[in-house]
C-alpha atoms as one frame of an Amber mdcrd trajectory, in Angstrom:
protein
 203.138 -85.503 143.214 206.354 -86.485 145.364 205.478 -85.349 148.489 202.901
 -87.823 147.720 205.683 -90.269 147.132 207.119 -89.254 150.264 204.486 -89.764
 152.644 203.629 -93.475 150.965 207.243 -94.444 151.087 207.288 -93.165 154.629
 203.950 -94.652 156.203 205.219 -98.450 154.337 208.069 -98.019 156.407 206.511
 -97.038 159.360 204.262-100.061 159.376 207.068-102.787 158.606 208.562-101.400
 161.405 205.655-101.893 163.459 204.607-105.140 162.463 208.641-107.369 162.610
 208.401-104.575 166.496 205.234-106.399 167.444 205.782-110.016 165.558 209.522
-110.041 167.524 208.135-108.847 170.849 205.128-111.179 171.001 206.350-114.415
 170.639 206.442-116.667 173.335 210.107-118.076 174.234 209.281-120.665 176.803
 206.783-123.370 175.863 205.743-125.200 178.643 203.957-128.827 178.332 201.381
-128.245 180.538 200.473-124.913 178.943 200.059-126.305 175.814 197.843-129.591
 176.453 194.109-129.384 177.654 193.290-128.888 180.665 190.440-131.433 181.880
 189.586-130.655 185.936 193.361-131.061 186.765 193.746-134.821 185.074 196.142
-135.668 182.317 194.361-135.506 179.325 193.330-139.337 178.041 193.388-138.009
 174.803 194.304-136.142 171.532 192.274-132.394 171.820 192.332-132.521 168.124
 189.885-134.401 166.807 189.954-135.631 163.428 187.837-133.420 161.050 185.665
-134.751 157.859 186.466-132.677 155.097 183.776-134.071 153.044 181.272-132.996
 155.836 183.171-129.175 155.559 182.549-129.036 151.836 178.900-130.194 151.614
 178.122-127.438 154.542 180.172-125.013 152.890 177.850-125.634 149.453 175.030
-125.950 151.428 175.939-121.969 152.621 176.663-120.883 149.508 172.926-122.090
 148.173 171.030-121.153 151.585 172.581-116.944 150.834 171.690-117.236 147.899
 168.173-118.738 148.497 167.969-115.099 150.972 169.157-113.175 147.398 166.250
-114.581 145.473 163.175-114.658 147.666 162.915-110.247 147.755 162.598-110.988
 143.745 158.940-112.473 144.031 158.008-108.657 146.320 159.654-106.725 143.148
 157.631-108.146 139.883 155.024-105.752 140.501 157.114-102.488 140.408 159.910
-103.383 137.557 159.609-103.695 133.586 158.468-107.842 133.809 160.947-109.027
 130.857 164.342-107.244 132.856 162.958-109.351 135.905 162.535-112.473 133.821
 165.816-111.954 132.581 167.232-111.708 135.744 166.077-114.511 137.610 166.767
-117.215 134.756 170.330-115.997 134.507 170.442-115.758 138.431 169.019-119.258
 138.115 170.915-120.685 135.632 173.741-119.680 137.616 172.730-122.140 140.230
 172.251-124.401 138.454 175.207-124.648 136.263 177.238-124.378 139.853 175.340
-126.818 141.324 175.807-129.210 138.291 179.977-128.629 138.029 179.502-129.714
 141.892 177.880-132.526 141.371 180.403-133.822 138.489 182.997-133.135 140.753
 182.448-135.647 143.242 181.587-132.701 146.345 177.918-133.943 146.699 179.036
-137.712 147.539 178.644-138.353 150.821 181.174-141.500 150.993 183.717-143.178
 148.642
């Protein structure tokens, strides 16, 4: 027991020392304006390289991704209906679809599905 505690403590301290050394040695000491600006074929940049990003579009994209993954989880259930218990299959599908619809209703109530305000 004491040996395991000693090894765990020693491993923690060695990892901590390595992380501190790595973060100290990896810091850039000289910041150059030219190196920090975007490269545009040798010309001075005309505008900011950081474009504003629509948070609404990001939320819609994440919601789409979540429902897309859930649909891919739902599709194989149609092929196992014949090899499984029908009642068990039906309860699983109803629970899964109810969970999906509750999530969609919650997102709708929060206003995440409205494109413009």
